[in-house]
Amino acid sequence: MPEATQEIRIPDIGDAEDVVVIELCVAPGDQVEASDALIVIESDKASMEVPAGVSGVVEALLVAIDDSVVEGQSIARIEAADEPAATTAQAAAKPAKPESPPPDRPQRTSPPSPKAQPAERSAARRPFGQRTPGAAVYAGPATRRLARELGVDLSAVTASGARGRIVKHDVKAYVKQRLTSGDGALPSLPTIDFSRFGETETVPLSRIRAAGAQNLHRSWLNLPHVTQHDEVDITELESHRAALKAEAAERGLSLSPLPFLIRACCLALKEFPTFNASLDPTGSQFILKRYYHIGIAVDTEQGLLVPVIRNADAKDLWGLAQATADLAAKARGQRLAMHELQGGSFSISSLGAIGGTGFTPIINAPEVAILGVGRLATKPVWDGAGFVPRKMLPVSLSFDHRAINGAEAGRFMARLADLLGSVSHF
């Protein structure tokens, strides 16, 4: 390396991790002053400019957009215009002393030619937030991660950050605009003054109901829902449950069909592991869960809650009955802890005590399936010789069609019907 060429390195960046280059402020051949920025780097928490630290001409840039960098790494070579300065950007961060030109060299009073201006200066003259076609996208790792999760092309997002950088708010604003503009997304609903038709009252949603509405809407928009309906003959199971009522009363429990359903679902999920899974953010891989945490939908005055029975497969009927009773009581009394609402791998929503012959439950994302249960009814069923009364339970399986196809759902439901049709599993 020529003696006048200085190597510029990344300064002290503390304990920052996952630091990437988000902007190149200069190009080879540009003339820079010691305080001019060479690049901009960013971590999940902050961004900073790395100054040249020496006046001269940029000989080479050793990094590119999106490169990961660490402290002490070389980022550029500059052919110094004067005596060597400190070779790291740390020295350039110190207040510079005024310099006087040598007696035989007149002080330059005119600004450098446009060709000598750093690239970031010309970029700064563009309208704020706009990029020229084909220009690099400036965004930090957290912003890029959010864009990937939402499926947003950052090149289409208008930037509001410093130096035309895209921040998280820009991504969210872009998504909101697409969802409300009707531009290939959802047309907005008209605003209606209902008081024109009669007396009205405005009542705010509870915090729980509002959060639930947002979660359900997000699931419905992002997951291709398909629902399969069936009826399960649980005549023998109901006889077995009736025989256990005395023991349940001694234990101080009410033995509803729900513990039997949870037990049967755990057995079926072990045979069909993709139903007890989630898709990774790219939608190209299963995350198979080796635990069986079953969510149960509970109707409360504040709204729908889905507490989770952890390791439900390890509990017997009495343990499941106790767990469902405890969680339902906590939900209705607003005493659920946060961990009791997290980590579910499969959910069950039962309207059996209310009624209905079937419904289409919305998947509790990021799960991939949910079982809806209707009201048990006695129906005439043909046994080959005649019609006999059988206790039939309507069930509805909603599933994410990206993860599960119809044939798989059919086999899952058939196996669930087999399990519920025999008392040997309980």
Short mmCIF file of C-alpha atoms in Angstrom, two decimals:
data_model
loop_
_atom_site.label_atom_id
_atom_site.label_comp_id
_atom_site.label_asym_id
_atom_site.label_seq_id
_atom_site.Cartn_x
_atom_site.Cartn_y
_atom_site.Cartn_z
CA MET A 1 0.00 0.00 0.00
CA PRO A 2 1.49 3.44 -0.92
CA GLU A 3 2.67 5.44 2.02
CA ALA A 4 0.06 8.18 1.37
CA THR A 5 -2.81 5.67 1.29
CA GLN A 6 -4.71 5.36 4.56
CA GLU A 7 -6.88 2.38 5.50
CA ILE A 8 -10.11 3.37 7.26
CA ARG A 9 -11.64 0.96 9.75
CA ILE A 10 -14.88 0.56 11.70
CA PRO A 11 -14.55 2.45 15.01
CA ASP A 12 -15.64 1.30 18.46
CA ILE A 13 -19.30 0.23 18.21
CA GLY A 14 -19.69 -0.96 21.78
CA ASP A 15 -21.66 -4.16 22.27
CA ALA A 16 -23.78 -3.73 19.12
CA GLU A 17 -24.51 -6.95 17.23
CA ASP A 18 -25.73 -7.69 13.70
CA VAL A 19 -24.32 -4.41 12.41
CA VAL A 20 -24.81 -3.95 8.67
CA VAL A 21 -23.94 -1.36 6.05
CA ILE A 22 -27.11 0.43 4.99
CA GLU A 23 -25.66 3.28 2.91
CA LEU A 24 -22.56 4.09 0.88
CA CYS A 25 -22.03 7.84 1.02
CA VAL A 26 -19.10 7.98 -1.42
CA ALA A 27 -17.70 6.21 -4.45
CA PRO A 28 -14.14 5.53 -5.60
CA GLY A 29 -12.65 8.72 -7.01
CA ASP A 30 -14.62 11.05 -4.73
CA GLN A 31 -12.71 13.70 -2.80
CA VAL A 32 -13.56 13.79 0.88
CA GLU A 33 -12.75 15.82 3.94
CA ALA A 34 -11.93 14.22 7.29
CA SER A 35 -15.46 14.84 8.62
CA ASP A 36 -17.27 13.48 5.55
CA ALA A 37 -19.21 10.25 6.02
CA LEU A 38 -17.99 7.23 4.09
CA ILE A 39 -20.74 4.79 5.00
CA VAL A 40 -23.72 4.50 7.35
CA ILE A 41 -24.02 1.41 9.53
CA GLU A 42 -26.98 0.26 11.56
CA SER A 43 -27.80 -2.23 14.29
CA ASP A 44 -31.23 -3.18 15.60
CA LYS A 45 -31.05 -0.21 17.95
CA ALA A 46 -29.32 2.67 16.16
CA SER A 47 -27.49 3.88 13.09
CA MET A 48 -24.27 5.89 12.79
CA GLU A 49 -22.09 7.45 10.14
CA VAL A 50 -18.49 6.37 9.80
CA PRO A 51 -16.41 9.43 8.86
CA ALA A 52 -13.34 9.39 6.63
CA GLY A 53 -11.00 10.60 9.34
CA VAL A 54 -8.60 11.88 6.67
CA SER A 55 -8.86 14.28 3.74
CA GLY A 56 -8.11 12.94 0.29
CA VAL A 57 -9.45 10.87 -2.59
CA VAL A 58 -11.33 7.62 -2.09
CA GLU A 59 -9.20 4.93 -3.68
CA ALA A 60 -11.47 1.97 -2.91
CA LEU A 61 -14.54 0.97 -0.91
CA LEU A 62 -14.14 -2.43 0.72
CA VAL A 63 -17.77 -3.00 1.76
CA ALA A 64 -21.16 -3.07 0.06
CA ILE A 65 -24.80 -2.47 1.04
CA ASP A 66 -26.09 -5.12 3.49
CA ASP A 67 -22.57 -6.35 4.38
CA SER A 68 -22.16 -7.26 8.05
CA VAL A 69 -19.28 -5.42 9.71
CA VAL A 70 -17.41 -5.57 13.02
CA GLU A 71 -15.17 -3.22 14.94
CA GLY A 72 -11.74 -2.79 13.37
CA GLN A 73 -12.79 -4.05 9.93
CA SER A 74 -11.34 -2.19 6.93
CA ILE A 75 -14.01 -0.35 4.97
CA ALA A 76 -12.09 1.94 2.61
CA ARG A 77 -8.70 3.15 1.35
CA ILE A 78 -8.10 6.86 0.94
CA GLU A 79 -5.14 8.50 -0.77
CA ALA A 80 -4.35 11.23 1.72
CA ALA A 81 -4.15 14.75 0.33
CA ASP A 82 -1.91 15.91 3.14
CA GLU A 83 0.05 14.38 6.01
CA PRO A 84 -1.44 11.13 7.29
CA ALA A 85 -4.21 11.35 9.80
CA ALA A 86 -5.36 8.69 12.22
CA THR A 87 -6.22 5.49 10.40
CA THR A 88 -9.46 4.83 12.21
CA ALA A 89 -12.66 6.78 12.27
CA GLN A 90 -12.25 7.18 16.01
CA ALA A 91 -9.59 9.83 15.53
CA ALA A 92 -11.82 11.70 13.10
CA ALA A 93 -14.51 11.88 15.76
CA LYS A 94 -12.32 14.18 17.84
CA PRO A 95 -12.65 17.96 17.34
CA ALA A 96 -10.42 18.95 14.45
CA LYS A 97 -7.90 21.77 14.88
CA PRO A 98 -8.06 24.58 12.32
CA GLU A 99 -5.49 24.07 9.61
CA SER A 100 -3.61 26.78 7.77
CA PRO A 101 -2.51 26.22 4.18
CA PRO A 102 1.22 26.11 3.48
CA PRO A 103 2.69 29.50 2.50
CA ASP A 104 3.32 28.36 -1.06
CA ARG A 105 -0.22 26.98 -1.52
CA PRO A 106 -3.12 29.46 -1.76
CA GLN A 107 -6.14 28.59 0.35
CA ARG A 108 -8.97 27.15 -1.71
CA THR A 109 -12.03 29.37 -1.57
CA SER A 110 -14.16 27.86 -4.31
CA PRO A 111 -16.18 24.71 -3.57
CA PRO A 112 -15.02 21.42 -5.07
CA SER A 113 -16.41 20.50 -8.45
CA PRO A 114 -19.63 18.48 -8.58
CA LYS A 115 -17.59 15.45 -9.65
CA ALA A 116 -15.69 15.60 -6.38
CA GLN A 117 -18.83 15.74 -4.19
CA PRO A 118 -19.49 12.61 -2.10
CA ALA A 119 -22.41 10.56 -3.37
CA GLU A 120 -24.50 11.23 -0.31
CA ARG A 121 -24.44 14.97 -0.98
CA SER A 122 -25.98 14.55 -4.40
CA ALA A 123 -28.46 12.08 -2.95
CA ALA A 124 -29.44 14.64 -0.32
CA ARG A 125 -30.53 17.02 -3.07
CA ARG A 126 -33.21 14.59 -4.24
CA PRO A 127 -36.76 15.11 -2.90
CA PHE A 128 -37.02 13.65 0.58
CA GLY A 129 -38.06 10.00 0.68
CA GLN A 130 -37.70 9.44 -3.06
CA ARG A 131 -35.27 7.09 -4.77
CA THR A 132 -34.13 7.07 -8.32
CA PRO A 133 -35.04 3.92 -10.31
CA GLY A 134 -32.67 1.09 -9.53
CA ALA A 135 -31.24 2.90 -6.50
CA ALA A 136 -30.30 0.92 -3.41
CA VAL A 137 -32.86 0.47 -0.66
CA TYR A 138 -31.66 1.83 2.69
CA ALA A 139 -33.22 0.03 5.64
CA GLY A 140 -31.94 -1.53 8.83
CA PRO A 141 -32.14 -5.23 9.69
CA ALA A 142 -35.19 -4.84 11.93
CA THR A 143 -37.04 -2.99 9.17
CA ARG A 144 -36.05 -5.56 6.57
CA ARG A 145 -37.19 -8.38 8.88
CA LEU A 146 -40.60 -6.71 9.32
CA ALA A 147 -40.92 -6.26 5.56
CA ARG A 148 -40.16 -9.94 4.99
CA GLU A 149 -42.76 -10.99 7.56
CA LEU A 150 -45.42 -8.81 5.91
CA GLY A 151 -44.41 -9.67 2.36
CA VAL A 152 -43.56 -6.05 1.50
CA ASP A 153 -41.23 -5.08 -1.35
CA LEU A 154 -39.10 -2.33 0.18
CA SER A 155 -38.40 -0.81 -3.22
CA ALA A 156 -42.06 0.28 -3.31
CA VAL A 157 -41.99 1.94 0.14
CA THR A 158 -41.54 5.69 0.57
CA ALA A 159 -38.83 6.50 3.11
CA SER A 160 -39.17 9.04 5.90
CA GLY A 161 -35.92 8.38 7.76
CA ALA A 162 -32.70 10.35 7.58
CA ARG A 163 -30.89 10.18 4.22
CA GLY A 164 -33.85 8.48 2.60
CA ARG A 165 -33.74 5.52 4.96
CA ILE A 166 -36.84 3.33 5.33
CA VAL A 167 -37.94 2.79 8.93
CA LYS A 168 -40.52 0.43 10.45
CA HIS A 169 -43.21 3.11 10.43
CA ASP A 170 -42.84 3.44 6.65
CA VAL A 171 -43.47 -0.29 6.16
CA LYS A 172 -46.55 -0.21 8.39
CA ALA A 173 -47.86 2.91 6.65
CA TYR A 174 -47.40 1.23 3.28
CA VAL A 175 -49.34 -1.85 4.39
CA LYS A 176 -52.11 0.30 5.85
CA GLN A 177 -52.35 2.32 2.65
CA ARG A 178 -52.59 -0.83 0.52
CA LEU A 179 -55.27 -2.32 2.77
CA THR A 180 -57.44 0.81 2.76
CA SER A 181 -56.93 2.15 -0.75
CA GLY A 182 -58.55 -0.74 -2.59
CA ASP A 183 -55.47 -0.89 -4.81
CA GLY A 184 -55.35 -4.65 -5.28
CA ALA A 185 -56.22 -5.05 -1.61
CA LEU A 186 -59.36 -4.60 0.46
CA PRO A 187 -61.78 -1.82 -0.49
CA SER A 188 -62.73 0.23 2.52
CA LEU A 189 -66.25 0.00 3.92
CA PRO A 190 -68.44 3.07 3.55
CA THR A 191 -68.96 5.25 6.61
CA ILE A 192 -72.63 5.39 7.48
CA ASP A 193 -74.46 7.67 9.88
CA PHE A 194 -76.81 5.13 11.42
CA SER A 195 -78.54 7.80 13.52
CA ARG A 196 -80.38 8.79 10.32
CA PHE A 197 -82.42 5.61 10.68
CA GLY A 198 -83.17 5.75 14.39
CA GLU A 199 -81.72 6.00 17.88
CA THR A 200 -78.20 4.61 18.36
CA GLU A 201 -75.65 4.18 21.13
CA THR A 202 -71.89 3.93 20.77
CA VAL A 203 -70.24 1.40 23.10
CA PRO A 204 -66.46 0.84 22.92
CA LEU A 205 -65.14 -2.69 22.56
CA SER A 206 -63.47 -4.12 25.63
CA ARG A 207 -59.70 -4.39 25.44
CA ILE A 208 -59.94 -8.19 25.17
CA ARG A 209 -62.61 -8.07 22.46
CA ALA A 210 -60.69 -5.47 20.44
CA ALA A 211 -57.45 -7.47 20.62
CA GLY A 212 -59.31 -10.65 19.70
CA ALA A 213 -60.93 -8.95 16.73
CA GLN A 214 -57.54 -7.84 15.44
CA ASN A 215 -56.04 -11.32 15.85
CA LEU A 216 -58.96 -13.02 14.11
CA HIS A 217 -58.92 -10.52 11.26
CA ARG A 218 -55.18 -11.00 10.76
CA SER A 219 -55.61 -14.78 10.72
CA TRP A 220 -58.48 -14.62 8.23
CA LEU A 221 -56.53 -12.33 5.88
CA ASN A 222 -53.26 -14.25 5.98
CA LEU A 223 -54.35 -17.91 6.13
CA PRO A 224 -56.35 -19.66 3.39
CA HIS A 225 -59.06 -21.20 5.55
CA VAL A 226 -60.86 -24.41 4.60
CA THR A 227 -63.36 -26.09 6.90
CA GLN A 228 -64.34 -29.77 6.83
CA HIS A 229 -67.56 -30.82 8.58
CA ASP A 230 -68.45 -34.25 9.91
CA GLU A 231 -70.59 -36.05 12.48
CA VAL A 232 -69.10 -38.41 15.02
CA ASP A 233 -71.00 -41.24 16.65
CA ILE A 234 -70.18 -41.01 20.36
CA THR A 235 -73.00 -43.20 21.67
CA GLU A 236 -70.65 -45.55 23.59
CA LEU A 237 -68.55 -42.64 24.79
CA GLU A 238 -71.62 -40.92 26.23
CA SER A 239 -72.60 -44.11 28.07
CA HIS A 240 -69.07 -44.29 29.50
CA ARG A 241 -69.20 -40.62 30.52
CA ALA A 242 -72.54 -41.16 32.28
CA ALA A 243 -71.03 -44.07 34.20
CA LEU A 244 -68.26 -41.77 35.47
CA LYS A 245 -70.55 -39.02 36.76
CA ALA A 246 -70.68 -40.37 40.30
CA GLU A 247 -66.88 -40.46 40.52
CA ALA A 248 -66.73 -36.98 39.01
CA ALA A 249 -69.09 -35.67 41.68
CA GLU A 250 -66.92 -37.20 44.41
CA ARG A 251 -63.94 -35.38 42.91
CA GLY A 252 -65.91 -32.15 42.77
CA LEU A 253 -65.71 -32.06 38.97
CA SER A 254 -68.16 -31.72 36.11
CA LEU A 255 -67.17 -34.21 33.42
CA SER A 256 -68.22 -32.64 30.11
CA PRO A 257 -67.33 -34.10 26.68
CA LEU A 258 -64.44 -31.62 26.41
CA PRO A 259 -61.80 -33.69 28.30
CA PHE A 260 -62.60 -36.65 26.02
CA LEU A 261 -62.21 -34.42 22.96
CA ILE A 262 -58.86 -33.09 24.19
CA ARG A 263 -57.61 -36.61 24.86
CA ALA A 264 -58.70 -37.82 21.42
CA CYS A 265 -57.16 -34.79 19.70
CA CYS A 266 -53.79 -35.40 21.38
CA LEU A 267 -53.80 -39.01 20.16
CA ALA A 268 -54.71 -37.94 16.62
CA LEU A 269 -52.13 -35.14 16.57
CA LYS A 270 -49.38 -37.63 17.37
CA GLU A 271 -50.37 -39.61 14.28
CA PHE A 272 -50.72 -36.46 12.13
CA PRO A 273 -47.83 -34.22 13.26
CA THR A 274 -48.38 -31.54 10.62
CA PHE A 275 -51.63 -30.62 12.39
CA ASN A 276 -49.60 -29.89 15.54
CA ALA A 277 -47.27 -27.51 13.77
CA SER A 278 -46.71 -24.02 12.40
CA LEU A 279 -45.25 -22.78 9.14
CA ASP A 280 -42.01 -20.82 9.24
CA PRO A 281 -42.15 -17.14 8.09
CA THR A 282 -41.24 -18.12 4.52
CA GLY A 283 -44.06 -20.64 4.35
CA SER A 284 -41.64 -23.27 3.04
CA GLN A 285 -40.96 -25.30 6.19
CA PHE A 286 -42.97 -26.97 8.93
CA ILE A 287 -42.08 -26.29 12.55
CA LEU A 288 -43.23 -29.57 14.08
CA LYS A 289 -44.00 -29.27 17.77
CA ARG A 290 -43.11 -32.14 20.06
CA TYR A 291 -45.40 -30.80 22.76
CA TYR A 292 -49.19 -30.88 22.90
CA HIS A 293 -50.48 -27.63 24.39
CA ILE A 294 -54.21 -27.49 23.65
CA GLY A 295 -56.03 -24.16 23.59
CA ILE A 296 -59.68 -24.10 24.68
CA ALA A 297 -61.90 -21.21 23.64
CA VAL A 298 -63.68 -19.64 26.63
CA ASP A 299 -66.54 -17.16 26.28
CA THR A 300 -66.29 -14.36 28.84
CA GLU A 301 -68.15 -11.09 29.38
CA GLN A 302 -65.07 -9.23 28.14
CA GLY A 303 -64.69 -11.34 24.99
CA LEU A 304 -63.25 -14.61 23.74
CA LEU A 305 -60.12 -15.97 25.43
CA VAL A 306 -58.13 -19.09 24.56
CA PRO A 307 -56.20 -20.35 27.61
CA VAL A 308 -53.81 -23.23 27.01
CA ILE A 309 -53.61 -26.63 28.73
CA ARG A 310 -49.92 -27.42 28.68
CA ASN A 311 -48.77 -31.00 28.05
CA ALA A 312 -52.37 -32.11 27.68
CA ASP A 313 -51.23 -35.50 26.35
CA ALA A 314 -49.67 -36.31 29.74
CA LYS A 315 -52.93 -35.77 31.68
CA ASP A 316 -55.66 -38.34 32.29
CA LEU A 317 -59.37 -37.51 32.02
CA TRP A 318 -59.55 -36.18 35.56
CA GLY A 319 -56.49 -34.01 35.06
CA LEU A 320 -57.96 -32.59 31.87
CA ALA A 321 -61.32 -31.98 33.55
CA GLN A 322 -59.60 -30.14 36.40
CA ALA A 323 -57.44 -28.11 34.00
CA THR A 324 -60.36 -27.03 31.83
CA ALA A 325 -62.43 -26.03 34.87
CA ASP A 326 -59.56 -24.05 36.42
CA LEU A 327 -58.66 -22.21 33.23
CA ALA A 328 -62.29 -21.39 32.40
CA ALA A 329 -62.83 -19.99 35.91
CA LYS A 330 -59.66 -17.90 35.66
CA ALA A 331 -60.67 -16.61 32.22
CA ARG A 332 -64.10 -15.50 33.38
CA GLY A 333 -62.61 -13.95 36.50
CA GLN A 334 -59.92 -12.13 34.47
CA ARG A 335 -57.19 -13.89 36.46
CA LEU A 336 -55.27 -15.63 33.66
CA ALA A 337 -51.51 -15.20 33.68
CA MET A 338 -49.82 -14.32 30.39
CA HIS A 339 -48.12 -17.72 30.11
CA GLU A 340 -51.54 -19.39 30.32
CA LEU A 341 -52.50 -17.72 27.04
CA GLN A 342 -49.35 -18.58 25.10
CA GLY A 343 -47.74 -21.56 23.42
CA GLY A 344 -50.78 -23.39 22.08
CA SER A 345 -50.23 -25.96 19.33
CA PHE A 346 -53.88 -26.82 18.51
CA SER A 347 -57.20 -25.33 19.62
CA ILE A 348 -60.73 -26.53 20.32
CA SER A 349 -63.80 -24.29 20.26
CA SER A 350 -66.91 -25.93 21.66
CA LEU A 351 -70.41 -24.50 21.35
CA GLY A 352 -72.04 -27.73 22.51
CA ALA A 353 -73.58 -26.15 25.58
CA ILE A 354 -75.13 -23.38 23.46
CA GLY A 355 -76.21 -25.15 20.29
CA GLY A 356 -75.60 -25.25 16.58
CA THR A 357 -75.14 -28.00 14.03
CA GLY A 358 -71.79 -26.71 12.77
CA PHE A 359 -69.70 -23.58 12.26
CA THR A 360 -66.42 -22.49 10.69
CA PRO A 361 -63.97 -21.57 13.47
CA ILE A 362 -61.13 -19.19 12.59
CA ILE A 363 -57.65 -20.67 13.04
CA ASN A 364 -55.75 -19.42 16.06
CA ALA A 365 -52.61 -18.43 14.12
CA PRO A 366 -49.76 -19.35 14.10
CA GLU A 367 -51.42 -22.73 14.64
CA VAL A 368 -52.57 -24.47 11.45
CA ALA A 369 -55.83 -26.08 12.58
CA ILE A 370 -58.72 -25.71 15.02
CA LEU A 371 -61.59 -28.05 15.89
CA GLY A 372 -65.09 -26.65 16.28
CA VAL A 373 -67.68 -28.69 18.19
CA GLY A 374 -71.46 -28.29 17.95
CA ARG A 375 -74.36 -29.58 20.02
CA LEU A 376 -74.77 -33.31 20.58
CA ALA A 377 -78.01 -34.67 19.11
CA THR A 378 -79.73 -38.04 18.99
CA LYS A 379 -80.39 -39.03 15.38
CA PRO A 380 -81.69 -42.10 13.53
CA VAL A 381 -78.78 -43.88 11.89
CA TRP A 382 -79.10 -46.79 9.46
CA ASP A 383 -77.22 -49.85 10.74
CA GLY A 384 -77.88 -52.06 7.74
CA ALA A 385 -81.11 -53.52 9.03
CA GLY A 386 -82.95 -50.50 10.28
CA PHE A 387 -82.69 -47.06 11.82
CA VAL A 388 -81.37 -46.95 15.37
CA PRO A 389 -80.96 -43.94 17.67
CA ARG A 390 -77.35 -42.78 17.93
CA LYS A 391 -75.79 -39.83 19.68
CA MET A 392 -74.11 -37.78 16.95
CA LEU A 393 -71.65 -34.95 17.59
CA PRO A 394 -71.14 -32.36 14.82
CA VAL A 395 -67.49 -31.35 14.42
CA SER A 396 -65.82 -28.84 12.11
CA LEU A 397 -62.11 -28.76 11.36
CA SER A 398 -60.75 -25.46 9.98
CA PHE A 399 -57.24 -25.77 8.58
CA ASP A 400 -54.58 -23.70 6.85
CA HIS A 401 -54.65 -24.96 3.27
CA ARG A 402 -50.99 -23.97 2.79
CA ALA A 403 -50.01 -26.59 5.38
CA ILE A 404 -52.77 -29.17 5.09
CA ASN A 405 -54.65 -30.47 2.07
CA GLY A 406 -58.22 -31.76 2.00
CA ALA A 407 -57.30 -35.43 1.90
CA GLU A 408 -55.12 -35.07 5.00
CA ALA A 409 -57.92 -33.26 6.80
CA GLY A 410 -60.32 -36.04 5.83
CA ARG A 411 -58.00 -38.71 7.22
CA PHE A 412 -57.48 -36.72 10.43
CA MET A 413 -61.23 -36.40 10.94
CA ALA A 414 -61.77 -40.11 10.23
CA ARG A 415 -59.15 -41.05 12.81
CA LEU A 416 -60.65 -38.63 15.34
CA ALA A 417 -64.05 -40.24 14.80
CA ASP A 418 -62.53 -43.69 15.41
CA LEU A 419 -60.91 -42.52 18.64
CA LEU A 420 -64.11 -40.91 19.93
CA GLY A 421 -66.16 -43.93 18.90
CA SER A 422 -64.32 -46.27 21.28
CA VAL A 423 -64.04 -46.05 25.05
CA SER A 424 -60.77 -48.03 25.15
CA HIS A 425 -58.73 -44.82 24.82
CA PHE A 426 -60.27 -43.16 27.90
#
